[in-house]
Amino acid sequence: MLKFFFAFEGIDGAGKSLQLKHCAKALQEMGVSVVTTCQPSHLAIGKLIRDALVNKLDFEETTLALLFAADRLEHLKEIESQLTDSLVLTDRYLLSSLAYNASALDKAWIESINRYATLKPKKTFLFDLDPKIALERIQKNRTTPEHYENLSHLEVIRQHYLDYAKVDESIILIDATKPITTLTDEIIEHIKPYL
Ligand code: TYD
C-alpha cells in the first residue's frame, strides 16, 4: 500500500517551506521515512518555470499555467514511486495552480489542464497570512521580487486559497503568524493518524 502524501500551501512569504523542513525533521526523529519535494519540481519543465519566475524567460500566463500542469504530471511519476516506502511532503501542489493561475485565467480551464493529476494529498496545510506581512518577510530575504510577489496579486491569491478551504475538508487552515515550533507540533498532530 502507498504511504500518504501531504501538501504545504500558501502565498509567497507565508513560511511554508521552512515549516516543511521542520516537520520533515520532526517526523524523521520519530523514525518515520520521509521524502520532501516541491513544485515547480527539479525536473526539466520545473527548471523552465523557475527561469520564468525570475524573468529570465518570458511566457504568456496561459503558457505558464500549462507548464505548471505539465511539470506536475512529470513529477507525479516520481512522487508515486517514493510513496511506496516513504511519506511525501510537498512544498506546493495542485492548489497552487488553482489559487495562483486562476487569478488571470479561467478556473474551469485550470482545473481541466490539471485533470490527470489524480493523486490527492491526504491533507493540505494552508499557511494563511496577511499579504502585507508576507511581503515584509520576503523583502527581508530577497532583493528582487518574483513574478507574483506584489500586494494586489497576493491578496487575490489568498482569497482564492481561503475559498477553496471553505469547501474542501482536506485543507487545514494554519495561522502562519504563530511561532515556528507551535506550528510544527500542530501539523505533526494532523499527520500522526496516518503514520
Ligand atoms: P515558491 O514556492 O515560493 O518557491 P521559492 O521559495 O523557491 O521562490 O515559488 C513558486 C511560485 O510559483 C509561487 O509564486 C507560486 C507559483 N506557482 C504557480 O503559480 N502555480 C503552480 O502550480 C505552482 C506549483 C506554483
PDB file of C-alpha atoms and ligand atoms in Angstrom:
ATOM      1  CA  MET A   1       0.000   0.000   0.000  1.00  0.00           C
ATOM      2  CA  LEU A   2       1.204   3.506  -0.816  1.00  0.00           C
ATOM      3  CA  LYS A   3       2.143   5.803   2.071  1.00  0.00           C
ATOM      4  CA  PHE A   4       0.451   9.166   2.470  1.00  0.00           C
ATOM      5  CA  PHE A   5       1.101  12.419   0.694  1.00  0.00           C
ATOM      6  CA  PHE A   6       0.764  15.892   2.308  1.00  0.00           C
ATOM      7  CA  ALA A   7       0.952  19.328   0.667  1.00  0.00           C
ATOM      8  CA  PHE A   8       2.079  22.637   2.157  1.00  0.00           C
ATOM      9  CA  GLU A   9       0.450  25.659   0.543  1.00  0.00           C
ATOM     10  CA  GLY A  10       0.109  29.406   0.973  1.00  0.00           C
ATOM     11  CA  ILE A  11       1.083  32.733  -0.519  1.00  0.00           C
ATOM     12  CA  ASP A  12       4.767  33.548  -1.038  1.00  0.00           C
ATOM     13  CA  GLY A  13       6.351  34.559   2.272  1.00  0.00           C
ATOM     14  CA  ALA A  14       3.913  32.628   4.484  1.00  0.00           C
ATOM     15  CA  GLY A  15       6.678  30.354   5.795  1.00  0.00           C
ATOM     16  CA  LYS A  16       5.515  27.002   4.442  1.00  0.00           C
ATOM     17  CA  SER A  17       8.914  25.981   3.015  1.00  0.00           C
ATOM     18  CA  LEU A  18      10.731  26.454   6.322  1.00  0.00           C
ATOM     19  CA  GLN A  19       7.919  24.714   8.198  1.00  0.00           C
ATOM     20  CA  LEU A  20       8.015  21.771   5.799  1.00  0.00           C
ATOM     21  CA  LYS A  21      11.697  21.245   6.705  1.00  0.00           C
ATOM     22  CA  HIS A  22      10.899  21.385  10.435  1.00  0.00           C
ATOM     23  CA  CYS A  23       8.070  18.877  10.039  1.00  0.00           C
ATOM     24  CA  ALA A  24      10.243  16.504   7.992  1.00  0.00           C
ATOM     25  CA  LYS A  25      12.938  16.645  10.684  1.00  0.00           C
ATOM     26  CA  ALA A  26      10.405  16.023  13.472  1.00  0.00           C
ATOM     27  CA  LEU A  27       8.985  13.014  11.599  1.00  0.00           C
ATOM     28  CA  GLN A  28      12.464  11.602  10.940  1.00  0.00           C
ATOM     29  CA  GLU A  29      13.217  11.906  14.675  1.00  0.00           C
ATOM     30  CA  MET A  30      10.075   9.836  15.270  1.00  0.00           C
ATOM     31  CA  GLY A  31      11.567   7.139  12.997  1.00  0.00           C
ATOM     32  CA  VAL A  32       9.319   7.869  10.020  1.00  0.00           C
ATOM     33  CA  SER A  33      10.723   7.584   6.489  1.00  0.00           C
ATOM     34  CA  VAL A  34      10.028  10.967   4.834  1.00  0.00           C
ATOM     35  CA  VAL A  35      10.783  12.475   1.433  1.00  0.00           C
ATOM     36  CA  THR A  36      10.434  16.207   0.819  1.00  0.00           C
ATOM     37  CA  THR A  37       9.825  17.696  -2.589  1.00  0.00           C
ATOM     38  CA  CYS A  38       8.437  20.814  -4.259  1.00  0.00           C
ATOM     39  CA  GLN A  39       6.611  22.196  -7.254  1.00  0.00           C
ATOM     40  CA  PRO A  40       7.791  23.680  -9.555  1.00  0.00           C
ATOM     41  CA  SER A  41       9.888  20.499  -9.461  1.00  0.00           C
ATOM     42  CA  HIS A  42      13.590  19.916 -10.072  1.00  0.00           C
ATOM     43  CA  LEU A  43      12.723  18.255 -13.406  1.00  0.00           C
ATOM     44  CA  ALA A  44      13.210  19.847 -16.856  1.00  0.00           C
ATOM     45  CA  ILE A  45       9.868  21.688 -17.033  1.00  0.00           C
ATOM     46  CA  GLY A  46      10.208  22.863 -13.428  1.00  0.00           C
ATOM     47  CA  LYS A  47      13.533  24.480 -14.340  1.00  0.00           C
ATOM     48  CA  LEU A  48      11.924  26.360 -17.236  1.00  0.00           C
ATOM     49  CA  ILE A  49       9.254  27.641 -14.844  1.00  0.00           C
ATOM     50  CA  ARG A  50      11.834  28.811 -12.284  1.00  0.00           C
ATOM     51  CA  ASP A  51      13.585  30.810 -15.016  1.00  0.00           C
ATOM     52  CA  ALA A  52      10.265  32.431 -15.916  1.00  0.00           C
ATOM     53  CA  LEU A  53       9.558  33.295 -12.260  1.00  0.00           C
ATOM     54  CA  VAL A  54      12.778  35.327 -12.076  1.00  0.00           C
ATOM     55  CA  ASN A  55      12.150  36.899 -15.517  1.00  0.00           C
ATOM     56  CA  LYS A  56      14.978  35.063 -17.288  1.00  0.00           C
ATOM     57  CA  LEU A  57      12.344  33.677 -19.671  1.00  0.00           C
ATOM     58  CA  ASP A  58       9.112  35.298 -20.715  1.00  0.00           C
ATOM     59  CA  PHE A  59       5.961  33.202 -21.209  1.00  0.00           C
ATOM     60  CA  GLU A  60       2.307  34.078 -21.681  1.00  0.00           C
ATOM     61  CA  GLU A  61       0.239  33.435 -18.489  1.00  0.00           C
ATOM     62  CA  THR A  62      -1.574  30.638 -20.369  1.00  0.00           C
ATOM     63  CA  THR A  63       1.730  29.001 -21.334  1.00  0.00           C
ATOM     64  CA  LEU A  64       2.957  29.269 -17.751  1.00  0.00           C
ATOM     65  CA  ALA A  65      -0.215  27.592 -16.454  1.00  0.00           C
ATOM     66  CA  LEU A  66       0.287  24.755 -18.964  1.00  0.00           C
ATOM     67  CA  LEU A  67       3.906  24.397 -17.854  1.00  0.00           C
ATOM     68  CA  PHE A  68       2.873  24.135 -14.176  1.00  0.00           C
ATOM     69  CA  ALA A  69       0.353  21.419 -15.105  1.00  0.00           C
ATOM     70  CA  ALA A  70       2.908  19.566 -17.291  1.00  0.00           C
ATOM     71  CA  ASP A  71       5.573  19.756 -14.587  1.00  0.00           C
ATOM     72  CA  ARG A  72       3.083  18.301 -12.102  1.00  0.00           C
ATOM     73  CA  LEU A  73       2.329  15.306 -14.353  1.00  0.00           C
ATOM     74  CA  GLU A  74       6.012  14.541 -14.885  1.00  0.00           C
ATOM     75  CA  HIS A  75       6.693  14.938 -11.160  1.00  0.00           C
ATOM     76  CA  LEU A  76       3.799  12.649 -10.178  1.00  0.00           C
ATOM     77  CA  LYS A  77       5.596   9.571 -11.512  1.00  0.00           C
ATOM     78  CA  GLU A  78       8.464  10.309  -9.129  1.00  0.00           C
ATOM     79  CA  ILE A  79       6.182  11.043  -6.155  1.00  0.00           C
ATOM     80  CA  GLU A  80       4.245   7.816  -6.703  1.00  0.00           C
ATOM     81  CA  SER A  81       7.423   5.756  -6.673  1.00  0.00           C
ATOM     82  CA  GLN A  82       8.584   7.492  -3.463  1.00  0.00           C
ATOM     83  CA  LEU A  83       5.231   6.751  -1.814  1.00  0.00           C
ATOM     84  CA  THR A  84       5.922   3.016  -1.951  1.00  0.00           C
ATOM     85  CA  ASP A  85       8.157   3.333   1.101  1.00  0.00           C
ATOM     86  CA  SER A  86       8.055   6.932   2.358  1.00  0.00           C
ATOM     87  CA  LEU A  87       5.630   9.582   3.415  1.00  0.00           C
ATOM     88  CA  VAL A  88       5.955  12.527   0.991  1.00  0.00           C
ATOM     89  CA  LEU A  89       5.703  16.205   1.946  1.00  0.00           C
ATOM     90  CA  THR A  90       5.449  18.593  -0.989  1.00  0.00           C
ATOM     91  CA  ASP A  91       6.030  22.325  -0.969  1.00  0.00           C
ATOM     92  CA  ARG A  92       3.092  23.327  -3.250  1.00  0.00           C
ATOM     93  CA  TYR A  93       0.885  21.111  -5.432  1.00  0.00           C
ATOM     94  CA  LEU A  94      -2.361  21.401  -7.382  1.00  0.00           C
ATOM     95  CA  LEU A  95      -3.919  24.011  -5.077  1.00  0.00           C
ATOM     96  CA  SER A  96      -1.137  26.447  -6.095  1.00  0.00           C
ATOM     97  CA  SER A  97      -2.304  26.252  -9.703  1.00  0.00           C
ATOM     98  CA  LEU A  98      -5.901  26.788  -8.645  1.00  0.00           C
ATOM     99  CA  ALA A  99      -5.074  29.725  -6.361  1.00  0.00           C
ATOM    100  CA  TYR A 100      -2.339  31.419  -8.419  1.00  0.00           C
ATOM    101  CA  ASN A 101      -3.019  30.744 -12.066  1.00  0.00           C
ATOM    102  CA  ALA A 102      -6.786  31.232 -11.800  1.00  0.00           C
ATOM    103  CA  SER A 103      -6.176  34.928 -10.995  1.00  0.00           C
ATOM    104  CA  ALA A 104      -5.645  35.801 -14.635  1.00  0.00           C
ATOM    105  CA  LEU A 105      -7.181  32.748 -16.293  1.00  0.00           C
ATOM    106  CA  ASP A 106     -10.407  30.784 -16.316  1.00  0.00           C
ATOM    107  CA  LYS A 107     -10.743  28.478 -13.290  1.00  0.00           C
ATOM    108  CA  ALA A 108     -12.508  25.701 -15.235  1.00  0.00           C
ATOM    109  CA  TRP A 109      -9.672  25.653 -17.758  1.00  0.00           C
ATOM    110  CA  ILE A 110      -7.050  25.432 -14.979  1.00  0.00           C
ATOM    111  CA  GLU A 111      -8.988  22.515 -13.471  1.00  0.00           C
ATOM    112  CA  SER A 112      -9.220  20.775 -16.831  1.00  0.00           C
ATOM    113  CA  ILE A 113      -5.490  21.026 -17.682  1.00  0.00           C
ATOM    114  CA  ASN A 114      -4.762  19.536 -14.251  1.00  0.00           C
ATOM    115  CA  ARG A 115      -7.350  16.761 -14.592  1.00  0.00           C
ATOM    116  CA  TYR A 116      -4.760  13.981 -14.788  1.00  0.00           C
ATOM    117  CA  ALA A 117      -3.080  14.995 -11.523  1.00  0.00           C
ATOM    118  CA  THR A 118      -5.258  12.443  -9.784  1.00  0.00           C
ATOM    119  CA  LEU A 119      -3.051  11.859  -6.737  1.00  0.00           C
ATOM    120  CA  LYS A 120      -4.739  13.819  -3.949  1.00  0.00           C
ATOM    121  CA  PRO A 121      -2.907  14.886  -0.777  1.00  0.00           C
ATOM    122  CA  LYS A 122      -4.313  13.319   2.390  1.00  0.00           C
ATOM    123  CA  LYS A 123      -4.180  16.802   3.938  1.00  0.00           C
ATOM    124  CA  THR A 124      -3.141  20.168   2.579  1.00  0.00           C
ATOM    125  CA  PHE A 125      -1.753  22.587   5.167  1.00  0.00           C
ATOM    126  CA  LEU A 126      -2.731  26.086   4.075  1.00  0.00           C
ATOM    127  CA  PHE A 127      -0.492  28.731   5.646  1.00  0.00           C
ATOM    128  CA  ASP A 128      -2.619  31.825   5.919  1.00  0.00           C
ATOM    129  CA  LEU A 129      -1.029  35.222   6.412  1.00  0.00           C
ATOM    130  CA  ASP A 130      -1.817  38.883   5.705  1.00  0.00           C
ATOM    131  CA  PRO A 131      -0.043  39.602   2.374  1.00  0.00           C
ATOM    132  CA  LYS A 132       1.465  42.792   3.859  1.00  0.00           C
ATOM    133  CA  ILE A 133       3.319  40.734   6.479  1.00  0.00           C
ATOM    134  CA  ALA A 134       4.241  38.142   3.817  1.00  0.00           C
ATOM    135  CA  LEU A 135       5.799  40.834   1.618  1.00  0.00           C
ATOM    136  CA  GLU A 136       7.769  42.230   4.572  1.00  0.00           C
ATOM    137  CA  ARG A 137       9.132  38.732   5.202  1.00  0.00           C
ATOM    138  CA  ILE A 138      10.038  38.330   1.503  1.00  0.00           C
ATOM    139  CA  GLN A 139      11.783  41.718   1.344  1.00  0.00           C
ATOM    140  CA  LYS A 140      13.979  40.740   4.294  1.00  0.00           C
ATOM    141  CA  ASN A 141      15.196  37.643   2.434  1.00  0.00           C
ATOM    142  CA  ARG A 142      15.417  38.729  -1.191  1.00  0.00           C
ATOM    143  CA  THR A 143      16.331  41.740  -3.298  1.00  0.00           C
ATOM    144  CA  THR A 144      14.288  41.101  -6.455  1.00  0.00           C
ATOM    145  CA  PRO A 145      10.649  40.116  -6.146  1.00  0.00           C
ATOM    146  CA  GLU A 146       9.456  37.058  -8.101  1.00  0.00           C
ATOM    147  CA  HIS A 147       6.621  37.020 -10.634  1.00  0.00           C
ATOM    148  CA  TYR A 148       3.597  37.009  -8.247  1.00  0.00           C
ATOM    149  CA  GLU A 149       5.129  38.881  -5.319  1.00  0.00           C
ATOM    150  CA  ASN A 150       3.138  42.091  -5.153  1.00  0.00           C
ATOM    151  CA  LEU A 151       0.389  43.095  -2.737  1.00  0.00           C
ATOM    152  CA  SER A 152      -2.640  43.155  -5.024  1.00  0.00           C
ATOM    153  CA  HIS A 153      -1.734  39.796  -6.569  1.00  0.00           C
ATOM    154  CA  LEU A 154      -1.133  38.165  -3.187  1.00  0.00           C
ATOM    155  CA  GLU A 155      -4.455  39.476  -1.845  1.00  0.00           C
ATOM    156  CA  VAL A 156      -6.357  37.836  -4.710  1.00  0.00           C
ATOM    157  CA  ILE A 157      -4.380  34.597  -4.348  1.00  0.00           C
ATOM    158  CA  ARG A 158      -5.007  34.489  -0.576  1.00  0.00           C
ATOM    159  CA  GLN A 159      -8.741  34.859  -1.179  1.00  0.00           C
ATOM    160  CA  HIS A 160      -8.715  32.022  -3.728  1.00  0.00           C
ATOM    161  CA  TYR A 161      -6.978  29.794  -1.197  1.00  0.00           C
ATOM    162  CA  LEU A 162      -9.493  30.676   1.524  1.00  0.00           C
ATOM    163  CA  ASP A 163     -12.414  30.000  -0.831  1.00  0.00           C
ATOM    164  CA  TYR A 164     -11.050  26.501  -1.515  1.00  0.00           C
ATOM    165  CA  ALA A 165     -10.506  25.898   2.211  1.00  0.00           C
ATOM    166  CA  LYS A 166     -14.222  26.574   2.844  1.00  0.00           C
ATOM    167  CA  VAL A 167     -15.333  23.775   0.523  1.00  0.00           C
ATOM    168  CA  ASP A 168     -12.574  21.162   0.863  1.00  0.00           C
ATOM    169  CA  GLU A 169     -12.298  19.380   4.203  1.00  0.00           C
ATOM    170  CA  SER A 170      -8.830  18.062   3.433  1.00  0.00           C
ATOM    171  CA  ILE A 171      -7.471  21.628   3.618  1.00  0.00           C
ATOM    172  CA  ILE A 172      -6.289  22.533   7.138  1.00  0.00           C
ATOM    173  CA  LEU A 173      -6.038  26.262   7.753  1.00  0.00           C
ATOM    174  CA  ILE A 174      -2.792  27.192   9.520  1.00  0.00           C
ATOM    175  CA  ASP A 175      -2.334  30.575  11.217  1.00  0.00           C
ATOM    176  CA  ALA A 176       1.113  31.478   9.863  1.00  0.00           C
ATOM    177  CA  THR A 177       1.674  34.186  12.498  1.00  0.00           C
ATOM    178  CA  LYS A 178       2.145  31.510  15.221  1.00  0.00           C
ATOM    179  CA  PRO A 179       5.669  30.575  16.383  1.00  0.00           C
ATOM    180  CA  ILE A 180       7.529  28.021  14.260  1.00  0.00           C
ATOM    181  CA  THR A 181       7.677  25.306  16.936  1.00  0.00           C
ATOM    182  CA  THR A 182       3.951  25.660  17.747  1.00  0.00           C
ATOM    183  CA  LEU A 183       3.126  25.153  14.079  1.00  0.00           C
ATOM    184  CA  THR A 184       5.390  22.114  13.770  1.00  0.00           C
ATOM    185  CA  ASP A 185       3.601  20.477  16.731  1.00  0.00           C
ATOM    186  CA  GLU A 186       0.194  21.374  15.292  1.00  0.00           C
ATOM    187  CA  ILE A 187       0.994  19.894  11.858  1.00  0.00           C
ATOM    188  CA  ILE A 188       2.561  16.724  13.280  1.00  0.00           C
ATOM    189  CA  GLU A 189      -0.652  16.132  15.276  1.00  0.00           C
ATOM    190  CA  HIS A 190      -2.596  16.222  11.979  1.00  0.00           C
ATOM    191  CA  ILE A 191      -0.149  13.793  10.321  1.00  0.00           C
ATOM    192  CA  LYS A 192       0.076  11.305  13.242  1.00  0.00           C
ATOM    193  CA  PRO A 193      -3.154   9.412  12.432  1.00  0.00           C
ATOM    194  CA  TYR A 194      -1.649   8.467   9.046  1.00  0.00           C
ATOM    195  CA  LEU A 195       1.671   7.072  10.288  1.00  0.00           C
TER     196      LEU A 195
HETATM  197  P1  TYD B   1       7.861  29.309  -4.285  1.00  0.00           P
HETATM  198  O1  TYD B   1       7.103  28.083  -3.959  1.00  0.00           O
HETATM  199  O2  TYD B   1       7.648  30.474  -3.433  1.00  0.00           O
HETATM  200  O3  TYD B   1       9.346  28.870  -4.399  1.00  0.00           O
HETATM  201  P2  TYD B   1      10.622  29.673  -3.951  1.00  0.00           P
HETATM  202  O4  TYD B   1      10.513  29.765  -2.460  1.00  0.00           O
HETATM  203  O5  TYD B   1      11.737  28.791  -4.433  1.00  0.00           O
HETATM  204  O6  TYD B   1      10.562  31.011  -4.638  1.00  0.00           O
HETATM  205  O7  TYD B   1       7.653  29.799  -5.809  1.00  0.00           O
HETATM  206  C1  TYD B   1       6.909  29.202  -6.720  1.00  0.00           C
HETATM  207  C2  TYD B   1       5.999  30.224  -7.373  1.00  0.00           C
HETATM  208  O8  TYD B   1       5.243  29.561  -8.374  1.00  0.00           O
HETATM  209  C3  TYD B   1       4.996  30.847  -6.417  1.00  0.00           C
HETATM  210  O9  TYD B   1       4.886  32.239  -6.670  1.00  0.00           O
HETATM  211  C4  TYD B   1       3.696  30.169  -6.773  1.00  0.00           C
HETATM  212  C5  TYD B   1       3.863  29.825  -8.214  1.00  0.00           C
HETATM  213  N1  TYD B   1       3.085  28.637  -8.645  1.00  0.00           N
HETATM  214  C6  TYD B   1       2.015  28.789  -9.516  1.00  0.00           C
HETATM  215  O10 TYD B   1       1.683  29.903  -9.908  1.00  0.00           O
HETATM  216  N2  TYD B   1       1.332  27.683  -9.938  1.00  0.00           N
HETATM  217  C7  TYD B   1       1.667  26.434  -9.542  1.00  0.00           C
HETATM  218  O11 TYD B   1       1.030  25.429  -9.946  1.00  0.00           O
HETATM  219  C8  TYD B   1       2.787  26.287  -8.629  1.00  0.00           C
HETATM  220  C9  TYD B   1       3.206  24.921  -8.174  1.00  0.00           C
HETATM  221  C10 TYD B   1       3.457  27.407  -8.206  1.00  0.00           C
END
